[in-house]
Amino acid sequence: MADEGMVVLDGTELRDLDLRLPVPDGPVAGAMALQLAESEASTRLFGLSLPENIRSTALRTIREADDPDFLSEVFHDSDALRSLIQKFLLVVADQLKDDPLVVSVLDGNALRIVLDDEDDFAMLAENLFTDLDAHDNGKLSKNDISNALLHMGVQLGVPPIRESTDLLPNIIKKHGAEGEEKLGQSQFADLLQTILQDLADALSKKNVIVIRNVKVINGSKLKKTLENQKLFNEVLEKLFLEWKTYTNGQEDKELRGFLEAKGLEFGLPSSESSEAVALLYDQIFSEIDKDKITGDLERDAFQVIVKDILEKIAQQLEEDPIFIDLEC
């Protein structure tokens, strides 16, 4: 899951409370204050706009009890405005700690790796041509260059057209890669190579940042539950009652299957979601005596062993987060 240029935004970038953007000295309305807060966050996150779910949660948190007059409130004191922006940054940071964003920084390097190896590029061009030549007639139209770029995708350093503004359309137009004029495989490869070289040059001058559909499981939510003793005791009691229903007196029922089924409640992934998750469960449960995790567990034994398992999972995920590619 380590694509070149991939970066995890876990809120660390937002915890430095020395603001990078200037704070106006004059009166500032609440609506403008929120824009300033969002701009400050964006500056620290590669210029990205916050996803709507993160933005809306942050706005609800910093508004005084959902005060409907907040947007029209006027901040006369620059210190109060600065404090509001800092609070916004910390709220967003906390959200990103639990549910990080994964972005790819497309700077042309991934494309150059492909272009610099003649054999790799020849194989790539051939595979793209074959995939796109649905009728197997040995010809593609110039329009199919856009489809080839789409097939390459972020993994090979090509930004989605929606993320590249005019960059890709302008390069495609510059090289006449439009229309129904037919190309053989060699012509297709030559045109694709020229376009990719131009794209790599353009990206080296101005990077494109793309939010990836990748889930990061880092144990943050589970760790918060473990640290809240009252909440965790309630969770353990609830789990025990559900465990008794799950086993229904059958001693051959194992705790692993039960916890995997309940894992989503703690921010834990299913072992079916990726091989890395299955290996994590394998590692944790290999360290536990099998006799301790079968269906005859009573309340005290159940709570002790479940706490131990969850603490080990949280520690392992903190040290080595799991990335689940939802783009597949």
PDB file of C-alpha atoms in Angstrom, residues 101-293:
ATOM      1  CA  LEU A 101      -6.564  11.217   5.190  1.00  0.00           C
ATOM      2  CA  VAL A 102      -4.250   9.569   2.692  1.00  0.00           C
ATOM      3  CA  VAL A 103      -3.043  11.682  -0.212  1.00  0.00           C
ATOM      4  CA  SER A 104      -0.730  11.151  -3.123  1.00  0.00           C
ATOM      5  CA  VAL A 105       1.679  13.931  -3.999  1.00  0.00           C
ATOM      6  CA  LEU A 106       2.056  13.655  -7.774  1.00  0.00           C
ATOM      7  CA  ASP A 107       5.358  15.306  -8.630  1.00  0.00           C
ATOM      8  CA  GLY A 108       6.297  13.492 -11.833  1.00  0.00           C
ATOM      9  CA  ASN A 109       8.761  11.085 -10.203  1.00  0.00           C
ATOM     10  CA  ALA A 110       6.583   7.991 -10.614  1.00  0.00           C
ATOM     11  CA  LEU A 111       6.123   8.780 -14.320  1.00  0.00           C
ATOM     12  CA  ARG A 112       9.839   9.314 -14.834  1.00  0.00           C
ATOM     13  CA  ILE A 113      10.601   5.906 -13.346  1.00  0.00           C
ATOM     14  CA  VAL A 114       8.394   4.335 -16.020  1.00  0.00           C
ATOM     15  CA  LEU A 115       9.644   6.559 -18.835  1.00  0.00           C
ATOM     16  CA  ASP A 116      13.322   6.096 -17.985  1.00  0.00           C
ATOM     17  CA  ASP A 117      13.105   2.323 -18.442  1.00  0.00           C
ATOM     18  CA  GLU A 118      12.453   1.572 -22.117  1.00  0.00           C
ATOM     19  CA  ASP A 119      11.397  -2.010 -21.463  1.00  0.00           C
ATOM     20  CA  ASP A 120       8.971  -1.028 -18.686  1.00  0.00           C
ATOM     21  CA  PHE A 121       7.394   1.684 -20.803  1.00  0.00           C
ATOM     22  CA  ALA A 122       7.129  -0.591 -23.856  1.00  0.00           C
ATOM     23  CA  MET A 123       5.336  -3.220 -21.760  1.00  0.00           C
ATOM     24  CA  LEU A 124       3.030  -0.596 -20.234  1.00  0.00           C
ATOM     25  CA  ALA A 125       2.116   0.855 -23.642  1.00  0.00           C
ATOM     26  CA  GLU A 126       1.510  -2.613 -25.081  1.00  0.00           C
ATOM     27  CA  ASN A 127      -0.716  -3.640 -22.166  1.00  0.00           C
ATOM     28  CA  LEU A 128      -2.729  -0.419 -22.379  1.00  0.00           C
ATOM     29  CA  PHE A 129      -3.173  -0.795 -26.122  1.00  0.00           C
ATOM     30  CA  THR A 130      -4.301  -4.414 -25.751  1.00  0.00           C
ATOM     31  CA  ASP A 131      -6.743  -3.565 -22.957  1.00  0.00           C
ATOM     32  CA  LEU A 132      -8.278  -0.688 -24.913  1.00  0.00           C
ATOM     33  CA  ASP A 133      -8.417  -2.521 -28.260  1.00  0.00           C
ATOM     34  CA  ALA A 134     -11.721  -4.187 -27.360  1.00  0.00           C
ATOM     35  CA  HIS A 135     -12.393  -5.349 -30.945  1.00  0.00           C
ATOM     36  CA  ASP A 136      -8.854  -6.622 -31.455  1.00  0.00           C
ATOM     37  CA  ASN A 137      -8.462  -4.786 -34.770  1.00  0.00           C
ATOM     38  CA  GLY A 138      -5.016  -3.349 -34.024  1.00  0.00           C
ATOM     39  CA  LYS A 139      -6.200   0.254 -34.087  1.00  0.00           C
ATOM     40  CA  LEU A 140      -7.202   2.823 -31.489  1.00  0.00           C
ATOM     41  CA  SER A 141      -8.464   6.365 -31.924  1.00  0.00           C
ATOM     42  CA  LYS A 142      -6.587   9.365 -30.583  1.00  0.00           C
ATOM     43  CA  ASN A 143      -9.414   9.775 -28.072  1.00  0.00           C
ATOM     44  CA  ASP A 144      -8.253   6.549 -26.442  1.00  0.00           C
ATOM     45  CA  ILE A 145      -5.164   8.309 -25.096  1.00  0.00           C
ATOM     46  CA  SER A 146      -7.423   9.815 -22.423  1.00  0.00           C
ATOM     47  CA  ASN A 147      -8.665   6.329 -21.546  1.00  0.00           C
ATOM     48  CA  ALA A 148      -5.072   5.106 -21.319  1.00  0.00           C
ATOM     49  CA  LEU A 149      -4.244   7.870 -18.849  1.00  0.00           C
ATOM     50  CA  LEU A 150      -7.326   6.942 -16.847  1.00  0.00           C
ATOM     51  CA  HIS A 151      -6.204   3.311 -16.776  1.00  0.00           C
ATOM     52  CA  MET A 152      -2.751   4.311 -15.503  1.00  0.00           C
ATOM     53  CA  GLY A 153      -4.254   6.300 -12.651  1.00  0.00           C
ATOM     54  CA  VAL A 154      -2.747   7.759  -9.530  1.00  0.00           C
ATOM     55  CA  GLN A 155      -0.773   4.572  -8.800  1.00  0.00           C
ATOM     56  CA  LEU A 156       1.430   5.360 -11.815  1.00  0.00           C
ATOM     57  CA  GLY A 157       1.498   9.087 -11.177  1.00  0.00           C
ATOM     58  CA  VAL A 158      -1.310  10.306 -13.467  1.00  0.00           C
ATOM     59  CA  PRO A 159      -3.769  12.672 -11.772  1.00  0.00           C
ATOM     60  CA  PRO A 160      -7.510  12.268 -12.341  1.00  0.00           C
ATOM     61  CA  ILE A 161      -8.734  14.853 -14.812  1.00  0.00           C
ATOM     62  CA  ARG A 162     -11.003  16.373 -12.137  1.00  0.00           C
ATOM     63  CA  GLU A 163      -7.990  16.940  -9.860  1.00  0.00           C
ATOM     64  CA  SER A 164      -5.672  18.358 -12.520  1.00  0.00           C
ATOM     65  CA  THR A 165      -7.854  21.339 -13.521  1.00  0.00           C
ATOM     66  CA  ASP A 166      -6.642  22.227 -17.019  1.00  0.00           C
ATOM     67  CA  LEU A 167      -3.320  20.398 -16.825  1.00  0.00           C
ATOM     68  CA  LEU A 168      -4.196  17.121 -18.549  1.00  0.00           C
ATOM     69  CA  PRO A 169      -6.750  18.558 -21.025  1.00  0.00           C
ATOM     70  CA  ASN A 170      -4.226  21.183 -22.129  1.00  0.00           C
ATOM     71  CA  ILE A 171      -1.455  18.616 -22.650  1.00  0.00           C
ATOM     72  CA  ILE A 172      -3.812  16.312 -24.547  1.00  0.00           C
ATOM     73  CA  LYS A 173      -4.936  19.186 -26.742  1.00  0.00           C
ATOM     74  CA  LYS A 174      -1.361  20.399 -27.284  1.00  0.00           C
ATOM     75  CA  HIS A 175      -0.373  17.052 -28.781  1.00  0.00           C
ATOM     76  CA  GLY A 176      -3.556  16.587 -30.789  1.00  0.00           C
ATOM     77  CA  ALA A 177      -4.603  13.493 -28.858  1.00  0.00           C
ATOM     78  CA  GLU A 178      -8.256  14.066 -29.694  1.00  0.00           C
ATOM     79  CA  GLY A 179     -10.667  12.866 -32.325  1.00  0.00           C
ATOM     80  CA  GLU A 180     -11.256   9.606 -34.141  1.00  0.00           C
ATOM     81  CA  GLU A 181      -8.039   9.431 -36.181  1.00  0.00           C
ATOM     82  CA  LYS A 182      -6.718   5.877 -35.917  1.00  0.00           C
ATOM     83  CA  LEU A 183      -3.386   4.919 -34.430  1.00  0.00           C
ATOM     84  CA  GLY A 184      -1.438   1.688 -34.651  1.00  0.00           C
ATOM     85  CA  GLN A 185       0.304   0.310 -31.579  1.00  0.00           C
ATOM     86  CA  SER A 186       3.638   2.027 -32.332  1.00  0.00           C
ATOM     87  CA  GLN A 187       1.981   5.398 -33.023  1.00  0.00           C
ATOM     88  CA  PHE A 188      -0.088   5.037 -29.865  1.00  0.00           C
ATOM     89  CA  ALA A 189       3.045   4.340 -27.791  1.00  0.00           C
ATOM     90  CA  ASP A 190       4.917   7.324 -29.270  1.00  0.00           C
ATOM     91  CA  LEU A 191       2.058   9.720 -28.587  1.00  0.00           C
ATOM     92  CA  LEU A 192       1.519   8.382 -25.071  1.00  0.00           C
ATOM     93  CA  GLN A 193       5.225   8.729 -24.303  1.00  0.00           C
ATOM     94  CA  THR A 194       5.302  12.360 -25.439  1.00  0.00           C
ATOM     95  CA  ILE A 195       2.244  13.217 -23.362  1.00  0.00           C
ATOM     96  CA  LEU A 196       3.631  11.483 -20.266  1.00  0.00           C
ATOM     97  CA  GLN A 197       6.937  13.321 -20.615  1.00  0.00           C
ATOM     98  CA  ASP A 198       5.133  16.648 -20.747  1.00  0.00           C
ATOM     99  CA  LEU A 199       2.949  15.640 -17.810  1.00  0.00           C
ATOM    100  CA  ALA A 200       5.988  14.633 -15.721  1.00  0.00           C
ATOM    101  CA  ASP A 201       7.643  18.004 -16.464  1.00  0.00           C
ATOM    102  CA  ALA A 202       4.469  19.898 -15.526  1.00  0.00           C
ATOM    103  CA  LEU A 203       4.002  17.953 -12.292  1.00  0.00           C
ATOM    104  CA  SER A 204       7.612  18.600 -11.260  1.00  0.00           C
ATOM    105  CA  LYS A 205       6.892  22.337 -11.453  1.00  0.00           C
ATOM    106  CA  LYS A 206       3.477  22.193  -9.793  1.00  0.00           C
ATOM    107  CA  ASN A 207       2.523  19.108  -7.811  1.00  0.00           C
ATOM    108  CA  VAL A 208      -1.027  17.779  -7.879  1.00  0.00           C
ATOM    109  CA  ILE A 209      -2.422  16.459  -4.589  1.00  0.00           C
ATOM    110  CA  VAL A 210      -5.023  13.701  -4.749  1.00  0.00           C
ATOM    111  CA  ILE A 211      -7.035  12.385  -1.794  1.00  0.00           C
ATOM    112  CA  ARG A 212      -6.970   8.601  -1.952  1.00  0.00           C
ATOM    113  CA  ASN A 213      -9.816   6.291  -1.019  1.00  0.00           C
ATOM    114  CA  VAL A 214      -7.670   4.502   1.526  1.00  0.00           C
ATOM    115  CA  LYS A 215      -8.687   3.639   5.077  1.00  0.00           C
ATOM    116  CA  VAL A 216      -5.994   3.840   7.753  1.00  0.00           C
ATOM    117  CA  ILE A 217      -6.542   1.618  10.797  1.00  0.00           C
ATOM    118  CA  ASN A 218      -4.201   3.014  13.466  1.00  0.00           C
ATOM    119  CA  GLY A 219      -5.918   1.926  16.684  1.00  0.00           C
ATOM    120  CA  SER A 220      -6.697   5.507  17.759  1.00  0.00           C
ATOM    121  CA  LYS A 221     -10.418   4.907  18.384  1.00  0.00           C
ATOM    122  CA  LEU A 222      -9.708   1.675  20.256  1.00  0.00           C
ATOM    123  CA  LYS A 223      -7.055   3.375  22.370  1.00  0.00           C
ATOM    124  CA  LYS A 224      -9.524   6.116  23.377  1.00  0.00           C
ATOM    125  CA  THR A 225     -12.027   3.463  24.469  1.00  0.00           C
ATOM    126  CA  LEU A 226      -9.377   1.648  26.505  1.00  0.00           C
ATOM    127  CA  GLU A 227      -8.308   4.870  28.232  1.00  0.00           C
ATOM    128  CA  ASN A 228     -11.859   5.751  29.294  1.00  0.00           C
ATOM    129  CA  GLN A 229     -12.272   3.306  32.177  1.00  0.00           C
ATOM    130  CA  LYS A 230     -15.993   3.888  32.695  1.00  0.00           C
ATOM    131  CA  LEU A 231     -16.762   3.543  28.990  1.00  0.00           C
ATOM    132  CA  PHE A 232     -14.536   0.502  28.629  1.00  0.00           C
ATOM    133  CA  ASN A 233     -16.174  -1.288  31.570  1.00  0.00           C
ATOM    134  CA  GLU A 234     -19.561  -0.705  29.941  1.00  0.00           C
ATOM    135  CA  VAL A 235     -18.208  -2.037  26.657  1.00  0.00           C
ATOM    136  CA  LEU A 236     -16.794  -5.127  28.338  1.00  0.00           C
ATOM    137  CA  GLU A 237     -20.102  -5.875  30.047  1.00  0.00           C
ATOM    138  CA  LYS A 238     -21.992  -5.461  26.789  1.00  0.00           C
ATOM    139  CA  LEU A 239     -19.505  -7.708  24.992  1.00  0.00           C
ATOM    140  CA  PHE A 240     -19.764 -10.381  27.667  1.00  0.00           C
ATOM    141  CA  LEU A 241     -23.550 -10.540  27.381  1.00  0.00           C
ATOM    142  CA  GLU A 242     -23.263 -10.770  23.603  1.00  0.00           C
ATOM    143  CA  TRP A 243     -20.567 -13.460  24.014  1.00  0.00           C
ATOM    144  CA  LYS A 244     -22.918 -15.603  26.087  1.00  0.00           C
ATOM    145  CA  THR A 245     -25.563 -15.271  23.365  1.00  0.00           C
ATOM    146  CA  TYR A 246     -22.962 -16.019  20.678  1.00  0.00           C
ATOM    147  CA  THR A 247     -21.715 -19.195  22.349  1.00  0.00           C
ATOM    148  CA  ASN A 248     -25.152 -20.363  23.540  1.00  0.00           C
ATOM    149  CA  GLY A 249     -23.492 -22.870  25.822  1.00  0.00           C
ATOM    150  CA  GLN A 250     -21.271 -24.304  23.077  1.00  0.00           C
ATOM    151  CA  GLU A 251     -17.700 -24.725  24.289  1.00  0.00           C
ATOM    152  CA  ASP A 252     -16.232 -24.971  20.789  1.00  0.00           C
ATOM    153  CA  LYS A 253     -16.997 -21.325  19.994  1.00  0.00           C
ATOM    154  CA  GLU A 254     -13.771 -19.277  19.810  1.00  0.00           C
ATOM    155  CA  LEU A 255     -13.205 -15.697  20.882  1.00  0.00           C
ATOM    156  CA  ARG A 256     -11.395 -14.682  17.701  1.00  0.00           C
ATOM    157  CA  GLY A 257     -14.437 -15.072  15.481  1.00  0.00           C
ATOM    158  CA  PHE A 258     -16.563 -13.191  17.990  1.00  0.00           C
ATOM    159  CA  LEU A 259     -14.183 -10.224  18.278  1.00  0.00           C
ATOM    160  CA  GLU A 260     -13.707 -10.030  14.533  1.00  0.00           C
ATOM    161  CA  ALA A 261     -17.472  -9.786  14.127  1.00  0.00           C
ATOM    162  CA  LYS A 262     -17.634  -7.019  16.751  1.00  0.00           C
ATOM    163  CA  GLY A 263     -14.440  -5.295  15.665  1.00  0.00           C
ATOM    164  CA  LEU A 264     -16.059  -2.531  13.648  1.00  0.00           C
ATOM    165  CA  GLU A 265     -17.507  -1.115  16.876  1.00  0.00           C
ATOM    166  CA  PHE A 266     -13.921  -0.380  18.007  1.00  0.00           C
ATOM    167  CA  GLY A 267     -12.592   0.781  14.680  1.00  0.00           C
ATOM    168  CA  LEU A 268     -11.115  -2.650  14.020  1.00  0.00           C
ATOM    169  CA  PRO A 269     -11.220  -4.079  10.504  1.00  0.00           C
ATOM    170  CA  SER A 270     -12.496  -7.466   9.442  1.00  0.00           C
ATOM    171  CA  SER A 271      -9.814 -10.030   8.653  1.00  0.00           C
ATOM    172  CA  GLU A 272     -11.545 -10.431   5.285  1.00  0.00           C
ATOM    173  CA  SER A 273     -10.742  -6.816   4.372  1.00  0.00           C
ATOM    174  CA  SER A 274      -7.052  -7.436   3.782  1.00  0.00           C
ATOM    175  CA  GLU A 275      -4.296  -9.968   4.289  1.00  0.00           C
ATOM    176  CA  ALA A 276      -2.572  -7.595   6.728  1.00  0.00           C
ATOM    177  CA  VAL A 277      -5.610  -7.653   9.014  1.00  0.00           C
ATOM    178  CA  ALA A 278      -5.723 -11.443   9.021  1.00  0.00           C
ATOM    179  CA  LEU A 279      -2.009 -11.530   9.868  1.00  0.00           C
ATOM    180  CA  LEU A 280      -2.592  -9.102  12.754  1.00  0.00           C
ATOM    181  CA  TYR A 281      -5.250 -11.367  14.265  1.00  0.00           C
ATOM    182  CA  ASP A 282      -3.024 -14.402  13.675  1.00  0.00           C
ATOM    183  CA  GLN A 283      -0.184 -12.727  15.541  1.00  0.00           C
ATOM    184  CA  ILE A 284      -2.286 -11.597  18.502  1.00  0.00           C
ATOM    185  CA  PHE A 285      -4.117 -14.885  18.993  1.00  0.00           C
ATOM    186  CA  SER A 286      -0.992 -17.022  18.518  1.00  0.00           C
ATOM    187  CA  GLU A 287       0.289 -15.546  21.783  1.00  0.00           C
ATOM    188  CA  ILE A 288      -2.759 -16.671  23.759  1.00  0.00           C
ATOM    189  CA  ASP A 289      -3.423 -20.094  25.224  1.00  0.00           C
ATOM    190  CA  LYS A 290      -6.260 -21.567  23.151  1.00  0.00           C
ATOM    191  CA  ASP A 291      -7.928 -22.955  26.279  1.00  0.00           C
ATOM    192  CA  LYS A 292      -8.466 -19.378  27.490  1.00  0.00           C
ATOM    193  CA  ILE A 293     -10.445 -18.228  24.465  1.00  0.00           C
TER     194      ILE A 293
END
